[in-house]
Short mmCIF file of C-alpha atoms in Angstrom, two decimals:
data_model
loop_
_atom_site.label_atom_id
_atom_site.label_comp_id
_atom_site.label_asym_id
_atom_site.label_seq_id
_atom_site.Cartn_x
_atom_site.Cartn_y
_atom_site.Cartn_z
CA MET A 30 -26.09 -18.66 -43.67
CA ALA A 31 -24.09 -18.03 -40.49
CA GLY A 32 -23.18 -14.40 -40.05
CA ALA A 33 -25.50 -13.09 -42.76
CA GLY A 34 -25.74 -9.29 -42.61
CA LEU A 35 -22.78 -8.91 -40.25
CA VAL A 36 -19.68 -6.90 -41.12
CA VAL A 37 -16.18 -7.80 -39.94
CA VAL A 38 -12.82 -6.03 -40.27
CA VAL A 39 -9.44 -7.58 -39.44
CA THR A 40 -6.42 -5.31 -39.88
CA GLY A 41 -2.94 -6.59 -40.66
CA ALA A 42 -4.35 -9.79 -42.16
CA SER A 43 -1.85 -10.61 -44.90
CA ARG A 44 0.04 -13.18 -42.84
CA GLY A 45 0.57 -14.72 -39.42
CA ILE A 46 -2.04 -14.40 -36.72
CA GLY A 47 -3.98 -11.71 -38.62
CA TYR A 48 -4.44 -13.94 -41.66
CA SER A 49 -5.35 -16.90 -39.45
CA ILE A 50 -7.99 -14.88 -37.57
CA GLY A 51 -9.48 -13.66 -40.85
CA ARG A 52 -9.54 -17.19 -42.26
CA GLU A 53 -11.15 -18.61 -39.12
CA LEU A 54 -13.83 -15.93 -38.99
CA ALA A 55 -14.59 -16.49 -42.69
CA VAL A 56 -15.19 -20.20 -42.01
CA ARG A 57 -17.36 -19.48 -38.95
CA MET A 58 -19.28 -16.67 -40.67
CA PRO A 59 -19.57 -17.48 -44.40
CA GLY A 60 -22.57 -15.16 -44.71
CA ALA A 61 -20.80 -12.13 -43.26
CA SER A 62 -18.95 -9.44 -45.20
CA LEU A 63 -15.30 -9.68 -44.17
CA TYR A 64 -12.65 -7.08 -44.91
CA LEU A 65 -9.02 -8.07 -44.35
CA THR A 66 -6.45 -5.31 -44.66
CA THR A 67 -2.85 -5.25 -45.84
CA ARG A 68 -0.29 -2.48 -46.34
CA GLU A 69 0.76 -3.89 -49.72
CA ALA A 70 -1.80 -3.23 -52.45
CA GLN A 71 0.14 -5.36 -54.95
CA ASN A 72 -0.39 -8.47 -52.79
CA ILE A 73 -4.19 -8.38 -52.79
CA GLN A 74 -4.86 -10.74 -55.72
CA ALA A 75 -2.35 -13.28 -54.44
CA LEU A 76 -3.84 -13.13 -50.93
CA GLU A 77 -7.36 -13.68 -52.22
CA ALA A 78 -6.18 -16.64 -54.30
CA THR A 79 -4.42 -18.14 -51.27
CA LEU A 80 -7.54 -17.76 -49.15
CA ARG A 81 -9.67 -19.44 -51.83
CA ARG A 82 -7.28 -22.39 -51.84
CA ASP A 83 -7.36 -22.54 -48.05
CA ILE A 84 -11.11 -22.39 -47.38
CA GLY A 85 -12.89 -22.64 -50.74
CA VAL A 86 -16.41 -21.22 -50.94
CA SER A 87 -16.16 -19.74 -47.42
CA SER A 88 -13.95 -17.05 -48.94
CA GLY A 89 -16.76 -15.82 -51.19
CA ASN A 90 -17.63 -12.79 -49.05
CA VAL A 91 -14.05 -11.93 -48.06
CA LYS A 92 -12.27 -8.94 -49.58
CA PHE A 93 -8.67 -7.85 -49.03
CA ARG A 94 -8.22 -4.09 -48.99
CA MET A 95 -5.17 -1.86 -48.71
CA MET A 96 -4.76 0.26 -45.56
CA ASP A 97 -1.61 1.80 -44.07
CA LEU A 98 -2.08 2.77 -40.42
CA LYS A 99 0.63 5.44 -40.72
CA ASP A 100 -1.39 7.24 -43.39
CA LYS A 101 -4.54 9.05 -42.24
CA ARG A 102 -5.83 9.32 -45.80
CA SER A 103 -5.42 5.59 -46.30
CA ILE A 104 -7.39 4.92 -43.11
CA ALA A 105 -10.14 7.37 -44.08
CA LYS A 106 -10.45 5.85 -47.57
CA PHE A 107 -10.84 2.30 -46.25
CA VAL A 108 -13.28 3.24 -43.49
CA ASP A 109 -15.35 5.23 -45.97
CA VAL A 110 -15.68 2.18 -48.25
CA VAL A 111 -17.05 0.06 -45.42
CA LYS A 112 -19.35 2.81 -44.15
CA ARG A 113 -20.83 3.61 -47.56
CA LYS A 114 -21.51 -0.03 -48.39
CA HIS A 115 -22.76 -1.26 -45.01
CA ASN A 116 -23.02 1.62 -42.52
CA ARG A 117 -22.38 -0.87 -39.72
CA LEU A 118 -19.56 -2.82 -38.11
CA ASP A 119 -20.02 -5.86 -35.90
CA ILE A 120 -16.46 -7.07 -35.30
CA LEU A 121 -13.19 -5.13 -35.45
CA VAL A 122 -9.94 -7.00 -34.83
CA ASN A 123 -7.02 -4.57 -34.62
CA ASN A 124 -4.04 -6.75 -35.43
CA ALA A 125 -1.89 -4.54 -37.70
CA ALA A 126 1.38 -3.71 -35.98
CA VAL A 127 5.07 -3.08 -36.57
CA TYR A 128 7.94 -4.56 -34.55
CA HIS A 129 11.58 -3.49 -34.67
CA LYS A 130 14.10 -5.31 -32.54
CA PRO A 131 15.24 -2.95 -29.77
CA PRO A 132 18.93 -2.11 -29.30
CA SER A 133 20.97 -4.39 -27.06
CA SER A 134 21.89 -1.44 -24.83
CA VAL A 135 21.20 2.23 -24.26
CA HIS A 136 24.73 2.94 -25.52
CA GLN A 137 24.01 1.20 -28.84
CA ALA A 138 20.73 3.09 -29.20
CA CYS A 139 22.44 6.43 -28.60
CA GLU A 140 25.07 5.60 -31.22
CA THR A 141 22.34 5.08 -33.82
CA LEU A 142 19.83 7.57 -32.41
CA PRO A 143 18.44 8.88 -35.74
CA LEU A 144 17.61 5.33 -36.93
CA TYR A 145 16.34 4.25 -33.51
CA SER A 146 14.15 7.36 -33.26
CA LYS A 147 12.70 6.69 -36.72
CA GLU A 148 11.87 3.09 -35.82
CA VAL A 149 10.25 4.13 -32.54
CA GLU A 150 8.11 6.71 -34.31
CA GLU A 151 6.94 4.11 -36.85
CA ILE A 152 6.01 1.68 -34.08
CA ILE A 153 4.00 4.27 -32.13
CA LYS A 154 2.29 5.68 -35.23
CA THR A 155 1.22 2.22 -36.37
CA ASN A 156 0.56 0.24 -33.20
CA TYR A 157 -1.11 2.90 -31.08
CA LEU A 158 -2.03 6.03 -33.04
CA GLY A 159 -3.09 4.14 -36.17
CA LEU A 160 -5.11 1.63 -34.16
CA ARG A 161 -6.87 4.51 -32.42
CA ALA A 162 -7.62 6.27 -35.68
CA VAL A 163 -9.21 3.17 -37.23
CA THR A 164 -11.22 2.37 -34.12
CA GLU A 165 -12.57 5.86 -33.58
CA SER A 166 -13.48 6.20 -37.26
CA PHE A 167 -15.71 3.15 -36.95
CA ILE A 168 -17.41 4.07 -33.65
CA PRO A 169 -20.33 5.95 -35.30
CA CYS A 170 -21.40 2.80 -37.17
CA LEU A 171 -20.89 0.17 -34.44
CA ALA A 172 -23.81 -2.27 -34.42
CA GLN A 173 -25.72 -3.69 -31.48
CA ASN A 174 -23.59 -6.17 -29.51
CA SER A 175 -20.51 -5.29 -31.54
CA ARG A 176 -17.03 -6.08 -30.33
CA ILE A 177 -13.54 -4.66 -30.70
CA ILE A 178 -10.50 -6.85 -30.10
CA ASN A 179 -7.06 -5.22 -29.90
CA ILE A 180 -4.17 -7.61 -30.33
CA SER A 181 -1.74 -7.02 -27.48
CA SER A 182 1.51 -8.78 -26.56
CA HIS A 183 3.29 -10.60 -23.76
CA LEU A 184 5.77 -7.72 -23.96
CA ALA A 185 3.18 -5.26 -22.64
CA GLN A 186 4.36 -5.61 -19.07
CA LEU A 187 4.10 -2.60 -16.75
CA ALA A 188 6.83 -4.15 -14.61
CA MET A 189 9.27 -3.12 -17.39
CA PHE A 190 8.45 0.58 -16.78
CA ASN A 191 9.48 3.04 -14.10
CA THR A 192 6.50 5.06 -15.35
CA SER A 193 4.00 2.25 -14.72
CA ASP A 194 1.94 4.22 -12.16
CA SER A 195 0.93 6.65 -14.90
CA PHE A 196 -0.44 3.91 -17.16
CA SER A 197 -2.26 2.14 -14.33
CA ASN A 198 -3.89 5.34 -13.06
CA PRO A 199 -7.63 4.49 -12.78
CA ASN A 200 -8.47 8.06 -13.81
CA LEU A 201 -6.35 7.91 -16.96
CA SER A 202 -8.06 9.61 -19.92
CA ILE A 203 -7.24 9.36 -23.61
CA ALA A 204 -5.79 12.88 -23.47
CA MET A 205 -3.55 11.84 -20.58
CA LEU A 206 -2.56 8.65 -22.41
CA ASP A 207 -1.67 10.65 -25.51
CA SER A 208 0.41 12.96 -23.36
CA LEU A 209 2.32 9.98 -21.94
CA VAL A 210 3.04 8.66 -25.43
CA LYS A 211 4.16 12.11 -26.61
CA SER A 212 6.49 12.42 -23.63
CA TYR A 213 7.97 9.03 -24.50
CA LEU A 214 8.60 10.09 -28.12
CA ALA A 215 10.18 13.34 -26.90
CA SER A 216 12.48 11.41 -24.55
CA ILE A 217 13.63 9.23 -27.46
CA LYS A 218 14.47 12.26 -29.61
CA SER A 219 16.38 13.88 -26.77
CA GLY A 220 18.14 10.61 -25.89
CA ASN A 221 17.10 10.53 -22.21
CA TRP A 222 14.37 7.85 -22.32
CA SER A 223 16.24 5.49 -20.02
CA SER A 224 16.78 8.04 -17.24
CA ALA A 225 13.11 9.04 -17.65
CA GLY A 226 12.05 5.48 -16.81
CA TRP A 227 11.14 4.17 -20.27
CA PRO A 228 12.24 0.76 -21.56
CA ASP A 229 14.37 0.31 -24.69
CA CYS A 230 11.61 -1.69 -26.41
CA ALA A 231 9.23 0.70 -28.19
CA TYR A 232 6.93 -2.21 -29.06
CA SER A 233 6.31 -2.71 -25.32
CA VAL A 234 5.40 0.96 -24.90
CA SER A 235 3.00 0.82 -27.87
CA LYS A 236 1.23 -2.29 -26.57
CA VAL A 237 0.95 -0.97 -23.00
CA ALA A 238 -0.67 2.11 -24.54
CA VAL A 239 -3.06 -0.18 -26.46
CA ASN A 240 -3.98 -2.01 -23.25
CA SER A 241 -4.69 1.27 -21.48
CA TYR A 242 -6.69 2.53 -24.45
CA THR A 243 -8.75 -0.67 -24.39
CA ARG A 244 -9.89 -0.05 -20.82
CA ILE A 245 -10.55 3.65 -21.40
CA LEU A 246 -12.52 3.03 -24.59
CA GLN A 247 -14.68 0.40 -22.93
CA ALA A 248 -15.60 2.82 -20.17
CA GLN A 249 -16.35 5.56 -22.69
CA LEU A 250 -18.56 3.37 -24.88
CA THR A 251 -20.39 1.95 -21.88
CA ASN A 252 -21.27 5.49 -20.85
CA SER A 253 -21.98 6.96 -24.29
CA HIS A 254 -23.69 3.94 -25.91
CA PRO A 255 -25.07 1.88 -23.00
CA LYS A 256 -27.72 0.11 -25.11
CA LEU A 257 -25.27 -1.12 -27.75
CA PHE A 258 -23.49 -3.50 -25.34
CA VAL A 259 -20.18 -3.00 -27.14
CA SER A 260 -17.33 -5.07 -25.75
CA VAL A 261 -13.71 -3.92 -26.06
CA ASN A 262 -10.89 -6.25 -25.08
CA ALA A 263 -7.18 -6.75 -25.72
CA VAL A 264 -5.75 -10.23 -26.22
CA CYS A 265 -2.16 -11.47 -26.08
CA PRO A 266 -2.13 -14.04 -28.91
CA GLY A 267 0.58 -16.23 -27.41
CA THR A 268 2.02 -17.16 -30.82
CA HIS A 269 5.67 -17.37 -31.84
CA HIS A 270 7.12 -14.21 -33.37
CA SER A 271 10.07 -14.72 -35.71
CA LYS A 272 11.81 -11.53 -34.52
CA MET A 273 11.41 -12.16 -30.78
CA ARG A 274 13.26 -14.49 -28.45
CA GLN A 275 10.62 -16.92 -27.23
CA ALA A 276 10.86 -20.51 -26.07
CA ARG A 277 8.57 -22.69 -28.18
CA GLU A 278 7.03 -24.20 -25.05
CA ASP A 279 5.84 -20.72 -24.04
CA THR A 280 3.85 -20.27 -27.26
CA ILE A 281 0.82 -21.83 -28.92
CA SER A 282 0.14 -22.47 -32.59
CA THR A 283 -1.20 -19.69 -34.78
CA GLN A 284 -4.34 -21.72 -35.47
CA ASP A 285 -5.03 -22.35 -31.77
CA SER A 286 -4.64 -18.64 -31.07
CA ALA A 287 -6.91 -17.73 -34.00
CA ASP A 288 -9.51 -20.18 -32.68
CA MET A 289 -9.57 -18.53 -29.25
CA ILE A 290 -9.63 -14.98 -30.59
CA SER A 291 -12.40 -15.91 -33.04
CA TYR A 292 -14.31 -17.54 -30.18
CA LEU A 293 -14.11 -14.27 -28.24
CA ALA A 294 -15.03 -12.24 -31.33
CA THR A 295 -18.18 -14.30 -31.96
CA MET A 296 -19.24 -14.85 -28.35
CA ARG A 297 -23.03 -14.43 -28.01
CA LEU A 298 -23.50 -13.72 -31.72
CA GLU A 299 -26.73 -15.53 -32.55
CA GLY A 300 -26.23 -18.39 -34.99
CA VAL A 301 -22.45 -17.94 -34.99
CA GLY A 302 -20.86 -18.01 -31.54
CA ASP A 303 -21.30 -19.48 -28.09
CA CYS A 304 -24.58 -18.10 -26.77
CA SER A 305 -24.49 -20.15 -23.58
CA VAL A 306 -22.24 -17.52 -21.99
CA PRO A 307 -24.35 -15.07 -19.93
CA GLN A 308 -24.22 -11.46 -21.10
CA THR A 309 -22.76 -10.50 -17.72
CA ALA A 310 -19.91 -12.99 -18.22
CA VAL A 311 -18.72 -11.56 -21.54
CA PRO A 312 -15.31 -9.89 -20.97
CA ARG A 313 -15.46 -6.12 -21.31
CA GLY A 314 -12.52 -3.76 -20.99
CA GLU A 315 -10.12 -6.58 -20.14
CA VAL A 316 -6.59 -7.48 -21.20
CA LEU A 317 -6.58 -11.24 -21.71
CA TRP A 318 -4.07 -14.00 -22.26
CA HIS A 319 -4.60 -16.33 -25.22
CA ASP A 320 -6.62 -18.68 -22.98
CA LEU A 321 -8.91 -15.70 -22.21
CA SER A 322 -7.82 -15.49 -18.58
CA CYS A 323 -7.24 -11.97 -17.28
CA THR A 324 -3.63 -10.78 -17.28
CA ARG A 325 -4.08 -8.83 -14.05
CA SER A 326 -4.44 -12.11 -12.13
CA SER A 327 -1.53 -13.71 -13.96
CA ALA A 328 1.74 -14.56 -12.25
CA ARG A 329 3.80 -14.52 -15.45
CA ASP A 330 7.42 -13.59 -14.95
CA SER A 331 8.05 -10.13 -16.37
CA ASP A 332 11.77 -10.93 -16.74
CA GLN A 333 10.83 -13.33 -19.54
CA ALA A 334 9.16 -10.46 -21.38
CA VAL A 335 12.29 -8.32 -21.09
CA GLN A 336 14.49 -11.12 -22.46
CA SER A 337 12.24 -11.93 -25.43
CA ALA A 338 12.16 -8.28 -26.49
CA GLN A 339 15.92 -8.31 -27.03
#
């Protein structure tokens, strides 16, 4: 059976693109052990029933599990379950994320600074720090030819930052990246983020941090585990988000996006994915659009990203 013996984790899989990716991977890999995570433990039975209705017997090896990326104990508990049962991980899709609509102006943000600061902290803790914690917990059990896919966003545009040189520094380390994120959080609490060059949209900051982390992690794993051939990439899903201003013509369907992300996740997996792609052509350490083209060669208008964040 396709995917037999492989282990897959998709975080934030209770709805939207996360659920669609989990569903698509279950259909492509009915023999694999799939773990789909949700923050709401009370929803697990309903989610499993929905998946059974959607894909029938392909859902047989799929389990929904509770994990809150803001809670280190919750992360450790989930990772420990997977490690004890399988002691391996072949595919990790980091989709879990939080989005809060940014204020319409700096003045509005300053008027509601305690609430704004709380929302920013939740976004950073979930989208960047939580993603890092999950990923690094799984590194010791990554299997040969494993892959990590971090879900990014069209809002992760360095052109929105006056601090962009720091994030694009080729010598950027994880410690330096953490320092940048900490300085951003400090600027929010002190109310001077705008004069310090940060955008109003915390979601953009979190996803730029994820993109930078993707490139750093790929370099680290290539050096520390050269024979594993781990690939780490970030993908902008290109789907419509109900809380963001996006023109429908600028988005693709959730299923089309899940198809492309699942294609990338299974690339060169024997008996599952496209093995015609040469090993040297597999993306590694890239930030990709939903069509798997590299964002660094893209001519997308960053003004559109600013508008859709509001």
